[in-house]
């Protein structure tokens, strides 16, 4: 068995209490005490991964360096810890069953009846221990998605029970996140839902060591005593998690409540020193005391659900803080834009980002938004489909190829500036078959991209099937849209930018996936700077 210590985070009463943020915040605090930490999430649904899920169902699909399509909580883990995650950090019920069933087909169970217990729970435990066994981490935090008592999370809870038994009391800690609601009619906070939720956990054989209680109001000493008494935890293990102004406040709030110290005492790790969180505080200081502001429009297709663009929104938070500037994000539905209203709808923006996406819906509105940004010298940032729209717009309106399109939208277009990648043409299975994960990109010396990154070689993450059709590259470059980033192995175009424009950059990859509190992404930082400059010049 590895030397790693394991923290299990479960949730009760309701979903959406913020287990991901609590896990990331605790991870941050432990990391700030010099421990190496990784965070893993189990999702109890049957999809193998969220890659084929509609963003309305599940929010953004976050992509790791190794090309795993994962839950958006992994984005929080990376943004907080500044450390890459991988396929091993996100496992679904679907993947667990798939692994077990594949082994059954190979005959690996030697004629035994294959069952939830022990085979499924063993597979879950293997996936828990696997990260610790790499020897890279002192602490592995495992977040169990869903709520205690859900039928579909039962095998995970049972696996946690077994793992806690196998690991022993000083090598594992169980944190249960619940809601302590405020009943206006009674004028008080109510502990009963938490008591019930803990009972449910106890029934499954798990006594939580620490309770983290989400609440709109502070927990009085009386409430803490009551929770401690009825849930069998020491009073100092009742942790208040008040609603915070931003998710980035949560590590400091958890520090104030000494969540890190409770965990370390459980593990018998001494903790005399304070965690080193000065740079985090500095970031928060800048975030909360902006000296200016900019209006950025995010033109997308899933704007009713901001979670669909989580990493982009967070990358703007990081880039705003780096510029000491508040970024006011306007979420604009691409479908609502047309040639008549685009000027009116976008005129108050200092910068325009056209978002990633799939399929035809909203595509023409996105193209109008690009045209508006290009013609009116508004800083423009296109990501993935956003870059593809910028290419189509340029082909139609500058190269005068009115029929230009992506073969994703019109398969038989006469001017296919965006086309399916060669190795995508024979693919019929939709799950996990896009161009996924980290690829290297060479930047053209002297280009804006080179200037922004300050280097000629970068690695960025991808999630797409279509690409710029290199057949037309010369036409584009002759008119001032240049390919400033190229994949050195395949020659696929990764970045296009416009000469003669204050800031017009599109990337085939997703830079937002690598922006963290510690290292805000340079493209976002410089885009915001360009928007600030545009605003200043327009106000002169
Ligand atoms: N639909 C486009 C493609 O598959 C863009 C994908 C995206 O924006 N992530 O290439």
Short mmCIF file of C-alpha atoms and ligand atoms in Angstrom, two decimals:
data_model
loop_
_atom_site.label_atom_id
_atom_site.label_comp_id
_atom_site.label_asym_id
_atom_site.label_seq_id
_atom_site.Cartn_x
_atom_site.Cartn_y
_atom_site.Cartn_z
CA UNK A 1 0.00 0.00 0.00
CA UNK A 2 1.19 3.53 -0.81
CA UNK A 3 2.17 6.15 1.75
CA UNK A 4 -0.45 8.57 0.46
CA UNK A 5 -3.24 9.76 2.73
CA UNK A 6 -6.76 9.73 1.31
CA UNK A 7 -9.54 12.25 1.80
CA UNK A 8 -13.05 11.31 0.73
CA UNK A 9 -15.53 14.11 0.06
CA UNK A 10 -19.20 13.18 -0.05
CA UNK A 11 -22.27 15.38 -0.23
CA UNK A 12 -25.74 15.27 1.21
CA UNK A 13 -29.08 17.09 1.42
CA UNK A 14 -28.85 18.51 -2.12
CA UNK A 15 -26.52 18.55 -5.08
CA UNK A 16 -24.70 21.71 -6.23
CA UNK A 17 -23.34 22.52 -2.77
CA UNK A 18 -19.88 23.03 -4.19
CA UNK A 19 -17.99 19.83 -3.34
CA UNK A 20 -15.60 20.62 -6.18
CA UNK A 21 -14.72 24.03 -4.80
CA UNK A 22 -14.39 22.72 -1.23
CA UNK A 23 -12.11 19.91 -2.48
CA UNK A 24 -10.04 22.34 -4.55
CA UNK A 25 -9.80 24.80 -1.64
CA UNK A 26 -8.69 22.12 0.79
CA UNK A 27 -6.21 20.87 -1.81
CA UNK A 28 -4.88 24.40 -2.18
CA UNK A 29 -4.37 24.81 1.57
CA UNK A 30 -2.58 21.47 1.91
CA UNK A 31 -0.43 22.26 -1.11
CA UNK A 32 0.38 25.64 0.47
CA UNK A 33 1.74 23.67 3.45
CA UNK A 34 4.22 21.90 1.21
CA UNK A 35 2.27 18.69 0.60
CA UNK A 36 1.79 17.24 -2.88
CA UNK A 37 -1.91 16.89 -3.63
CA UNK A 38 -4.12 15.55 -6.39
CA UNK A 39 -7.90 15.58 -6.62
CA UNK A 40 -10.05 12.96 -8.27
CA UNK A 41 -13.74 12.91 -9.07
CA UNK A 42 -16.07 9.95 -9.41
CA UNK A 43 -19.24 10.61 -11.40
CA UNK A 44 -22.01 8.08 -10.83
CA UNK A 45 -23.58 8.30 -14.30
CA UNK A 46 -23.38 5.61 -16.98
CA UNK A 47 -21.73 7.60 -19.78
CA UNK A 48 -18.11 6.52 -20.18
CA UNK A 49 -17.18 10.22 -19.99
CA UNK A 50 -19.03 13.53 -20.42
CA UNK A 51 -17.62 13.95 -23.96
CA UNK A 52 -20.86 13.08 -25.70
CA UNK A 53 -23.11 14.99 -23.28
CA UNK A 54 -24.93 18.10 -24.34
CA UNK A 55 -23.48 21.11 -22.43
CA UNK A 56 -27.02 21.90 -21.24
CA UNK A 57 -26.92 18.58 -19.36
CA UNK A 58 -23.56 18.83 -17.80
CA UNK A 59 -21.91 22.20 -18.42
CA UNK A 60 -18.51 22.40 -20.00
CA UNK A 61 -16.52 19.33 -20.87
CA UNK A 62 -13.03 19.94 -19.53
CA UNK A 63 -10.12 18.40 -21.44
CA UNK A 64 -6.84 17.30 -19.84
CA UNK A 65 -3.34 17.15 -21.35
CA UNK A 66 -3.71 13.42 -21.98
CA UNK A 67 -6.93 14.02 -23.92
CA UNK A 68 -9.50 12.90 -21.36
CA UNK A 69 -12.92 14.55 -21.66
CA UNK A 70 -13.88 15.22 -18.08
CA UNK A 71 -16.17 16.89 -15.59
CA UNK A 72 -15.81 20.64 -15.18
CA UNK A 73 -14.73 20.23 -11.55
CA UNK A 74 -11.32 19.11 -12.88
CA UNK A 75 -11.01 22.63 -14.25
CA UNK A 76 -11.39 23.97 -10.71
CA UNK A 77 -8.78 21.52 -9.44
CA UNK A 78 -6.30 22.72 -12.05
CA UNK A 79 -7.11 26.41 -11.62
CA UNK A 80 -6.64 26.19 -7.85
CA UNK A 81 -3.62 23.85 -7.68
CA UNK A 82 -1.86 24.87 -10.94
CA UNK A 83 -1.18 21.24 -11.59
CA UNK A 84 -2.37 19.12 -14.51
CA UNK A 85 -4.95 16.37 -14.01
CA UNK A 86 -5.39 13.34 -16.25
CA UNK A 87 -7.78 10.55 -17.19
CA UNK A 88 -7.16 8.95 -13.81
CA UNK A 89 -8.68 11.99 -12.09
CA UNK A 90 -12.20 11.50 -13.47
CA UNK A 91 -13.94 8.15 -13.47
CA UNK A 92 -17.61 7.46 -14.19
CA UNK A 93 -19.76 4.45 -13.37
CA UNK A 94 -19.78 3.79 -17.11
CA UNK A 95 -15.99 3.48 -17.18
CA UNK A 96 -15.91 1.27 -14.08
CA UNK A 97 -18.46 -1.13 -15.59
CA UNK A 98 -16.78 -1.01 -18.99
CA UNK A 99 -13.44 -2.03 -17.45
CA UNK A 100 -15.02 -4.86 -15.47
CA UNK A 101 -17.07 -6.14 -18.40
CA UNK A 102 -14.05 -6.08 -20.73
CA UNK A 103 -12.12 -8.17 -18.20
CA UNK A 104 -15.06 -10.55 -17.91
CA UNK A 105 -15.03 -11.01 -21.71
CA UNK A 106 -11.33 -11.82 -21.57
CA UNK A 107 -12.10 -14.52 -19.04
CA UNK A 108 -10.11 -12.86 -16.29
CA UNK A 109 -12.62 -13.79 -13.58
CA UNK A 110 -12.00 -17.51 -14.14
CA UNK A 111 -15.65 -18.55 -14.28
CA UNK A 112 -16.75 -16.63 -11.19
CA UNK A 113 -20.07 -14.75 -11.08
CA UNK A 114 -19.20 -11.10 -11.64
CA UNK A 115 -21.01 -8.86 -9.13
CA UNK A 116 -21.27 -5.30 -7.88
CA UNK A 117 -19.64 -6.47 -4.68
CA UNK A 118 -16.78 -7.32 -4.88
CA UNK A 119 -15.94 -6.71 -8.55
CA UNK A 120 -17.35 -3.23 -9.14
CA UNK A 121 -16.28 -1.99 -5.71
CA UNK A 122 -12.79 -3.49 -6.24
CA UNK A 123 -12.52 -1.66 -9.55
CA UNK A 124 -13.55 1.59 -7.83
CA UNK A 125 -10.95 1.02 -5.09
CA UNK A 126 -8.25 0.29 -7.69
CA UNK A 127 -9.03 3.65 -9.22
CA UNK A 128 -8.82 5.35 -5.83
CA UNK A 129 -5.48 3.75 -4.92
CA UNK A 130 -3.98 4.13 -8.41
CA UNK A 131 -3.23 7.82 -7.93
CA UNK A 132 -1.59 7.25 -4.54
CA UNK A 133 0.45 4.37 -5.92
CA UNK A 134 2.15 6.64 -8.47
CA UNK A 135 4.19 7.79 -5.45
CA UNK A 136 3.75 11.38 -6.62
CA UNK A 137 1.27 12.52 -3.99
CA UNK A 138 1.15 12.87 -0.22
CA UNK A 139 -2.58 13.46 -0.38
CA UNK A 140 -5.26 12.12 -2.72
CA UNK A 141 -8.65 13.82 -2.45
CA UNK A 142 -11.51 11.79 -3.90
CA UNK A 143 -14.77 13.60 -4.52
CA UNK A 144 -17.86 11.43 -4.95
CA UNK A 145 -20.39 13.08 -7.27
CA UNK A 146 -24.09 13.19 -6.43
CA UNK A 147 -25.67 12.84 -3.00
CA UNK A 148 -25.47 10.19 -0.33
CA UNK A 149 -28.56 8.01 -0.66
CA UNK A 150 -28.71 8.18 -4.46
CA UNK A 151 -29.11 4.66 -5.81
CA UNK A 152 -26.40 5.20 -8.39
CA UNK A 153 -23.74 6.33 -5.93
CA UNK A 154 -24.15 3.33 -3.60
CA UNK A 155 -21.21 1.29 -4.99
CA UNK A 156 -18.92 4.31 -4.63
CA UNK A 157 -19.95 4.88 -1.02
CA UNK A 158 -19.42 1.17 -0.28
CA UNK A 159 -15.99 1.33 -1.94
CA UNK A 160 -15.12 4.32 0.25
CA UNK A 161 -16.24 2.39 3.33
CA UNK A 162 -13.99 -0.52 2.40
CA UNK A 163 -11.08 1.74 1.51
CA UNK A 164 -11.32 3.52 4.86
CA UNK A 165 -11.22 0.18 6.61
CA UNK A 166 -8.22 -0.99 4.58
CA UNK A 167 -6.32 2.27 4.95
CA UNK A 168 -6.83 2.66 8.69
CA UNK A 169 -7.89 5.67 10.73
CA UNK A 170 -4.79 7.86 10.31
CA UNK A 171 -4.56 7.40 6.54
CA UNK A 172 -8.05 8.41 5.56
CA UNK A 173 -10.46 11.20 6.36
CA UNK A 174 -14.11 11.51 5.47
CA UNK A 175 -15.55 14.96 4.83
CA UNK A 176 -19.29 15.32 4.41
CA UNK A 177 -20.64 18.47 2.82
CA UNK A 178 -24.23 19.37 3.70
CA UNK A 179 -26.66 22.24 3.68
CA UNK A 180 -27.82 24.04 6.81
CA UNK A 181 -30.80 25.97 5.49
CA UNK A 182 -32.24 29.14 6.97
CA UNK A 183 -35.99 28.98 7.47
CA UNK A 184 -37.31 32.50 7.21
CA UNK A 185 -40.64 31.72 8.87
CA UNK A 186 -38.87 30.26 11.89
CA UNK A 187 -36.05 32.80 11.72
CA UNK A 188 -33.40 30.14 12.29
CA UNK A 189 -30.90 27.76 10.76
CA UNK A 190 -32.01 24.15 10.66
CA UNK A 191 -29.75 21.20 11.41
CA UNK A 192 -32.18 18.35 10.75
CA UNK A 193 -31.34 17.83 7.04
CA UNK A 194 -27.69 17.44 8.02
CA UNK A 195 -28.57 14.99 10.78
CA UNK A 196 -30.55 12.92 8.29
CA UNK A 197 -27.79 13.03 5.73
CA UNK A 198 -25.21 11.84 8.26
CA UNK A 199 -27.59 9.04 9.32
CA UNK A 200 -27.70 7.97 5.69
CA UNK A 201 -23.90 7.88 5.59
CA UNK A 202 -23.77 5.97 8.87
CA UNK A 203 -26.17 3.41 7.46
CA UNK A 204 -23.66 2.89 4.66
CA UNK A 205 -20.96 2.36 7.30
CA UNK A 206 -19.20 5.71 7.12
CA UNK A 207 -18.81 8.01 10.10
CA UNK A 208 -17.77 11.42 8.75
CA UNK A 209 -14.73 12.91 10.48
CA UNK A 210 -15.52 16.45 9.41
CA UNK A 211 -18.76 18.19 8.47
CA UNK A 212 -18.62 21.10 6.09
CA UNK A 213 -21.89 23.00 6.31
CA UNK A 214 -22.99 25.26 3.50
CA UNK A 215 -25.11 28.04 4.82
CA UNK A 216 -26.31 31.52 3.97
CA UNK A 217 -25.53 32.65 7.52
CA UNK A 218 -22.82 32.00 10.08
CA UNK A 219 -23.18 28.96 12.34
CA UNK A 220 -23.62 29.97 15.98
CA UNK A 221 -21.84 28.06 18.72
CA UNK A 222 -25.19 26.48 19.65
CA UNK A 223 -25.78 25.20 16.14
CA UNK A 224 -22.24 23.85 15.98
CA UNK A 225 -22.73 22.04 19.31
CA UNK A 226 -25.98 20.53 18.12
CA UNK A 227 -24.46 19.32 14.85
CA UNK A 228 -21.47 17.90 16.69
CA UNK A 229 -23.62 16.05 19.23
CA UNK A 230 -26.06 14.55 16.73
CA UNK A 231 -23.49 13.72 14.07
CA UNK A 232 -20.76 12.32 16.37
CA UNK A 233 -18.01 14.74 15.41
CA UNK A 234 -15.91 16.99 17.65
CA UNK A 235 -17.20 20.57 17.67
CA UNK A 236 -14.06 21.87 15.97
CA UNK A 237 -14.80 19.49 13.08
CA UNK A 238 -18.02 21.35 12.28
CA UNK A 239 -16.85 23.68 9.55
CA UNK A 240 -18.91 26.61 8.38
CA UNK A 241 -18.99 27.22 4.62
CA UNK A 242 -20.79 30.54 4.16
CA UNK A 243 -21.86 31.59 0.68
CA UNK A 244 -18.85 33.46 -0.68
CA UNK A 245 -18.52 36.45 -2.97
CA UNK A 246 -16.30 34.47 -5.33
CA UNK A 247 -15.13 30.87 -5.44
CA UNK A 248 -11.59 32.18 -4.93
CA UNK A 249 -12.52 33.33 -1.39
CA UNK A 250 -13.23 29.77 -0.33
CA UNK A 251 -9.63 28.66 0.42
CA UNK A 252 -9.28 31.59 2.82
CA UNK A 253 -12.67 30.92 4.41
CA UNK A 254 -11.70 27.27 4.89
CA UNK A 255 -8.39 28.40 6.39
CA UNK A 256 -10.27 30.61 8.85
CA UNK A 257 -12.39 27.62 9.83
CA UNK A 258 -9.19 25.51 10.07
CA UNK A 259 -10.41 22.78 7.72
CA UNK A 260 -6.78 22.04 6.79
CA UNK A 261 -5.77 21.67 10.44
CA UNK A 262 -8.59 19.24 11.15
CA UNK A 263 -7.49 17.06 8.27
CA UNK A 264 -3.84 17.20 9.27
CA UNK A 265 -4.65 16.26 12.88
CA UNK A 266 -6.61 13.29 11.62
CA UNK A 267 -3.54 12.22 9.65
CA UNK A 268 -1.23 12.95 12.59
CA UNK A 269 0.78 15.35 10.45
CA UNK A 270 2.17 18.24 12.50
CA UNK A 271 1.21 21.71 11.32
CA UNK A 272 2.97 24.37 13.28
CA UNK A 273 3.54 26.70 10.36
CA UNK A 274 0.91 28.70 8.48
CA UNK A 275 0.20 27.72 4.87
CA UNK A 276 1.91 29.94 2.31
CA UNK A 277 -1.02 31.68 0.65
CA UNK A 278 0.37 35.20 0.18
CA UNK A 279 0.23 35.07 -3.62
CA UNK A 280 -3.36 33.82 -3.47
CA UNK A 281 -4.24 36.77 -1.23
CA UNK A 282 -2.48 39.11 -3.61
CA UNK A 283 -4.58 37.74 -6.49
CA UNK A 284 -7.76 38.23 -4.44
CA UNK A 285 -6.68 41.78 -3.56
CA UNK A 286 -6.36 42.63 -7.25
CA UNK A 287 -9.60 40.86 -8.10
CA UNK A 288 -11.54 42.82 -5.51
CA UNK A 289 -9.95 46.22 -6.06
CA UNK A 290 -9.99 46.80 -9.79
CA UNK A 291 -8.82 50.18 -11.09
CA UNK A 292 -10.83 49.98 -14.31
CA UNK A 293 -13.31 47.84 -16.12
CA UNK A 294 -14.04 46.49 -19.61
CA UNK A 295 -17.12 45.07 -21.28
CA UNK A 296 -16.49 41.80 -23.06
CA UNK A 297 -19.13 40.03 -25.09
CA UNK A 298 -19.11 36.25 -25.11
CA UNK A 299 -20.96 35.17 -28.24
CA UNK A 300 -22.11 31.60 -27.83
CA UNK A 301 -24.83 29.09 -28.28
CA UNK A 302 -25.29 27.83 -24.73
CA UNK A 303 -25.31 31.22 -23.00
CA UNK A 304 -28.38 30.43 -20.85
CA UNK A 305 -26.10 28.10 -18.93
CA UNK A 306 -22.86 29.90 -18.04
CA UNK A 307 -21.41 26.58 -16.80
CA UNK A 308 -21.12 25.64 -20.48
CA UNK A 309 -18.28 28.17 -20.75
CA UNK A 310 -16.86 27.77 -17.25
CA UNK A 311 -13.16 27.79 -18.12
CA UNK A 312 -13.53 30.83 -20.37
CA UNK A 313 -15.34 32.76 -17.64
CA UNK A 314 -12.66 31.82 -15.08
CA UNK A 315 -9.83 32.66 -17.50
CA UNK A 316 -11.36 36.15 -17.71
CA UNK A 317 -11.36 36.38 -13.91
CA UNK A 318 -7.64 35.55 -13.86
CA UNK A 319 -6.87 37.90 -16.74
CA UNK A 320 -8.94 40.68 -15.18
CA UNK A 321 -7.02 40.42 -11.90
CA UNK A 322 -3.70 40.41 -13.79
CA UNK A 323 -4.75 43.72 -15.39
CA UNK A 324 -6.30 45.00 -12.14
CA UNK A 325 -9.46 45.43 -14.11
CA UNK A 326 -13.01 44.18 -13.70
CA UNK A 327 -14.23 42.16 -16.66
CA UNK A 328 -17.96 42.60 -17.21
CA UNK A 329 -18.97 39.59 -19.27
CA UNK A 330 -22.08 39.94 -21.43
CA UNK A 331 -23.43 36.59 -22.51
CA UNK A 332 -24.84 37.05 -25.99
CA UNK A 333 -26.87 34.47 -27.83
CA UNK A 334 -25.37 33.98 -31.30
CA UNK A 335 -28.80 33.10 -32.69
CA UNK A 336 -30.08 36.56 -31.73
CA UNK A 337 -27.55 38.36 -33.94
CA UNK A 338 -28.16 39.26 -37.55
CA UNK A 339 -26.92 41.79 -40.09
CA UNK A 340 -29.46 44.38 -38.93
CA UNK A 341 -28.99 44.31 -35.17
CA UNK A 342 -25.34 43.36 -34.74
CA UNK A 343 -24.14 46.95 -34.45
CA UNK A 344 -26.77 47.83 -31.88
CA UNK A 345 -26.20 44.66 -29.85
CA UNK A 346 -22.42 44.86 -29.76
CA UNK A 347 -21.74 48.58 -29.74
CA UNK A 348 -20.98 48.86 -26.02
CA UNK A 349 -18.36 46.13 -26.05
CA UNK A 350 -14.62 46.71 -25.67
CA UNK A 351 -13.79 43.19 -26.77
CA UNK A 352 -15.57 40.26 -28.44
CA UNK A 353 -14.97 36.58 -27.84
CA UNK A 354 -16.61 34.06 -30.13
CA UNK A 355 -16.97 30.82 -28.23
CA UNK A 356 -16.31 27.17 -29.11
CA UNK A 357 -19.21 25.00 -30.16
CA UNK A 358 -20.61 22.30 -32.40
CA UNK A 359 -23.22 22.27 -35.13
CA UNK A 360 -24.97 24.84 -37.21
CA UNK A 361 -27.15 26.67 -34.72
CA UNK A 362 -26.03 30.26 -34.19
CA UNK A 363 -23.16 30.05 -36.64
CA UNK A 364 -24.30 32.97 -38.85
CA UNK A 365 -24.71 35.20 -35.80
CA UNK A 366 -21.16 34.37 -34.77
CA UNK A 367 -19.94 35.31 -38.24
CA UNK A 368 -21.72 38.69 -37.98
CA UNK A 369 -20.03 39.27 -34.63
CA UNK A 370 -16.61 38.55 -36.17
CA UNK A 371 -17.29 40.90 -39.05
CA UNK A 372 -18.34 43.64 -36.64
CA UNK A 373 -15.14 43.20 -34.58
CA UNK A 374 -12.93 43.10 -37.66
CA UNK A 375 -14.43 46.14 -39.38
CA UNK A 376 -14.70 48.27 -36.25
CA UNK A 377 -11.26 47.47 -34.83
CA UNK A 378 -12.71 45.88 -31.69
CA UNK A 379 -10.32 43.39 -30.04
CA UNK A 380 -11.40 39.92 -31.12
CA UNK A 381 -10.64 36.52 -29.68
CA UNK A 382 -11.96 33.36 -31.38
CA UNK A 383 -11.65 29.97 -29.75
CA UNK A 384 -11.99 26.75 -31.74
CA UNK A 385 -15.33 27.21 -33.54
CA UNK A 386 -14.74 30.93 -32.89
CA UNK A 387 -11.55 30.78 -34.98
CA UNK A 388 -13.34 28.78 -37.64
CA UNK A 389 -16.04 31.49 -37.83
CA UNK A 390 -13.34 34.16 -38.20
CA UNK A 391 -11.87 32.21 -41.11
CA UNK A 392 -15.27 31.83 -42.80
CA UNK A 393 -16.01 35.53 -42.30
CA UNK A 394 -12.67 36.56 -43.83
CA UNK A 395 -13.18 34.25 -46.80
CA UNK A 396 -16.68 35.59 -47.45
CA UNK A 397 -16.12 39.29 -46.89
CA UNK A 398 -12.45 39.89 -47.72
CA UNK A 399 -11.65 37.14 -50.21
CA UNK A 400 -15.16 37.57 -51.62
CA UNK A 401 -15.96 33.86 -51.61
CA UNK A 402 -19.58 34.21 -50.57
CA UNK A 403 -20.16 30.47 -50.36
CA UNK A 404 -17.23 29.87 -48.00
CA UNK A 405 -18.17 27.60 -45.12
CA UNK A 406 -17.14 24.75 -42.89
CA UNK A 407 -18.07 21.28 -44.11
CA UNK A 408 -19.49 20.77 -40.59
CA UNK A 409 -22.28 23.20 -41.58
CA UNK A 410 -22.58 22.62 -45.36
CA UNK A 411 -20.93 19.37 -46.35
CA UNK A 412 -20.77 20.17 -50.07
CA UNK A 413 -19.75 23.82 -49.91
CA UNK A 414 -17.80 25.05 -52.94
CA UNK A 415 -15.22 26.85 -50.78
CA UNK A 416 -14.54 24.56 -47.79
CA UNK A 417 -12.18 26.75 -45.74
CA UNK A 418 -12.81 24.53 -42.73
CA UNK A 419 -12.81 20.81 -43.41
CA UNK A 420 -12.74 17.52 -41.60
CA UNK A 421 -9.25 16.36 -40.65
CA UNK A 422 -8.03 13.48 -42.79
CA UNK A 423 -7.93 11.00 -39.90
CA UNK A 424 -11.46 12.03 -38.83
CA UNK A 425 -13.06 11.06 -42.13
CA UNK A 426 -13.44 7.37 -41.37
CA UNK A 427 -14.62 7.79 -37.78
CA UNK A 428 -18.16 6.67 -36.97
CA UNK A 429 -18.01 6.42 -33.18
CA UNK A 430 -18.64 9.79 -31.51
CA UNK A 431 -17.21 9.09 -28.03
CA UNK A 432 -13.59 10.09 -27.40
CA UNK A 433 -12.69 10.31 -31.08
CA UNK A 434 -12.03 14.03 -31.60
CA UNK A 435 -8.56 15.51 -31.76
CA UNK A 436 -8.14 15.68 -28.00
CA UNK A 437 -5.53 16.85 -25.54
CA UNK A 438 -2.19 18.57 -25.72
CA UNK A 439 -0.34 19.15 -29.00
CA UNK A 440 2.62 21.34 -29.66
CA UNK A 441 2.43 24.52 -31.67
CA UNK A 442 5.22 26.56 -33.24
CA UNK A 443 4.76 30.29 -33.25
CA UNK A 444 5.88 32.46 -36.10
CA UNK A 445 8.67 34.81 -35.04
CA UNK A 446 7.54 38.42 -34.86
CA UNK A 447 3.82 37.54 -34.83
CA UNK A 448 1.42 38.77 -32.16
CA UNK A 449 1.13 35.24 -30.83
CA UNK A 450 4.92 35.06 -30.45
CA UNK A 451 4.95 38.41 -28.73
CA UNK A 452 2.14 37.38 -26.35
CA UNK A 453 3.68 34.05 -25.32
CA UNK A 454 7.28 35.30 -25.41
CA UNK A 455 8.42 31.97 -26.85
CA UNK A 456 8.19 30.09 -30.15
CA UNK A 457 7.04 26.72 -28.85
CA UNK A 458 3.93 26.09 -26.78
CA UNK A 459 1.63 23.19 -25.94
CA UNK A 460 -2.10 23.68 -25.82
CA UNK A 461 -5.20 21.48 -25.50
CA UNK A 462 -7.59 20.58 -28.27
CA UNK A 463 -11.12 19.30 -28.77
CA UNK A 464 -12.33 19.41 -32.36
CA UNK A 465 -12.76 17.42 -35.58
CA UNK A 466 -12.46 20.17 -38.17
CA UNK A 467 -9.48 22.31 -39.13
CA UNK A 468 -8.36 25.11 -41.41
CA UNK A 469 -8.03 23.86 -44.98
CA UNK A 470 -4.38 24.57 -45.84
CA UNK A 471 -5.23 24.67 -49.55
CA UNK A 472 -6.40 28.25 -49.01
CA UNK A 473 -3.62 29.48 -46.74
CA UNK A 474 -1.87 31.53 -49.38
CA UNK A 475 -5.08 33.41 -50.26
CA UNK A 476 -5.55 34.33 -46.61
CA UNK A 477 -1.96 35.38 -45.98
CA UNK A 478 -1.89 37.52 -49.12
CA UNK A 479 -4.79 39.52 -47.67
CA UNK A 480 -3.32 39.91 -44.20
CA UNK A 481 -4.72 36.99 -42.19
CA UNK A 482 -1.70 34.96 -41.23
CA UNK A 483 -1.18 31.57 -39.66
CA UNK A 484 0.99 32.49 -36.68
CA UNK A 485 0.83 29.10 -34.98
CA UNK A 486 1.38 25.76 -36.74
CA UNK A 487 1.56 22.22 -35.45
CA UNK A 488 5.16 21.21 -36.28
CA UNK A 489 4.27 17.57 -37.02
CA UNK A 490 1.02 17.78 -38.98
CA UNK A 491 1.25 21.39 -40.24
CA UNK A 492 -2.32 21.97 -39.01
CA UNK A 493 -3.02 25.67 -38.45
CA UNK A 494 -3.35 26.42 -34.74
CA UNK A 495 -3.52 30.23 -34.66
CA UNK A 496 -4.68 32.81 -37.19
CA UNK A 497 -4.27 36.52 -36.64
CA UNK A 498 -4.92 39.70 -38.56
CA UNK A 499 -2.32 42.26 -39.43
CA UNK A 500 -3.70 45.80 -39.43
CA UNK A 501 -6.06 45.28 -36.52
CA UNK A 502 -5.55 46.28 -32.86
CA UNK A 503 -6.02 42.69 -31.66
CA UNK A 504 -7.54 39.90 -33.71
CA UNK A 505 -6.49 36.39 -32.74
CA UNK A 506 -8.16 33.01 -33.15
CA UNK A 507 -6.92 29.69 -31.81
CA UNK A 508 -7.94 26.21 -32.91
CA UNK A 509 -7.03 25.02 -29.41
CA UNK A 510 -8.59 25.96 -26.07
CA UNK A 511 -6.26 28.29 -24.14
CA UNK A 512 -8.87 28.73 -21.41
CA UNK A 513 -8.18 25.18 -20.18
CA UNK A 514 -4.70 26.14 -19.01
CA UNK A 515 -5.42 29.42 -17.26
CA UNK A 516 -4.85 29.24 -13.51
CA UNK A 517 -4.78 31.66 -10.58
CA UNK A 518 -0.99 31.33 -10.48
CA UNK A 519 -0.50 31.52 -14.27
CA UNK A 520 -3.29 33.44 -16.00
CA UNK A 521 -3.24 32.59 -19.69
CA UNK A 522 -1.19 35.18 -21.64
CA UNK A 523 -3.70 35.30 -24.52
CA UNK A 524 -6.51 36.21 -22.12
CA UNK A 525 -4.31 38.70 -20.26
CA UNK A 526 -3.31 40.47 -23.46
CA UNK A 527 -6.82 40.37 -24.90
CA UNK A 528 -8.10 42.19 -21.81
CA UNK A 529 -5.22 44.65 -22.04
CA UNK A 530 -6.14 45.33 -25.67
CA UNK A 531 -9.79 45.83 -24.67
CA UNK A 532 -8.71 48.32 -21.97
CA UNK A 533 -6.60 50.20 -24.50
CA UNK A 534 -9.46 50.27 -26.99
CA UNK A 535 -11.76 51.63 -24.34
CA UNK A 536 -9.25 54.32 -23.39
CA UNK A 537 -8.72 55.42 -27.00
CA UNK A 538 -12.46 55.52 -27.65
CA UNK A 539 -12.96 57.69 -24.59
CA UNK A 540 -10.34 60.25 -25.65
N1 LIG B 1 -17.21 22.01 -34.18
C1 LIG B 1 -15.84 22.37 -34.43
C2 LIG B 1 -14.97 21.15 -34.69
O1 LIG B 1 -15.33 20.07 -34.33
C3 LIG B 1 -15.28 23.20 -33.29
C4 LIG B 1 -15.17 22.48 -32.01
C5 LIG B 1 -15.02 23.35 -30.81
O2 LIG B 1 -15.30 24.54 -30.86
N2 LIG B 1 -14.59 22.79 -29.67
O3 LIG B 1 -13.92 21.29 -35.24
#
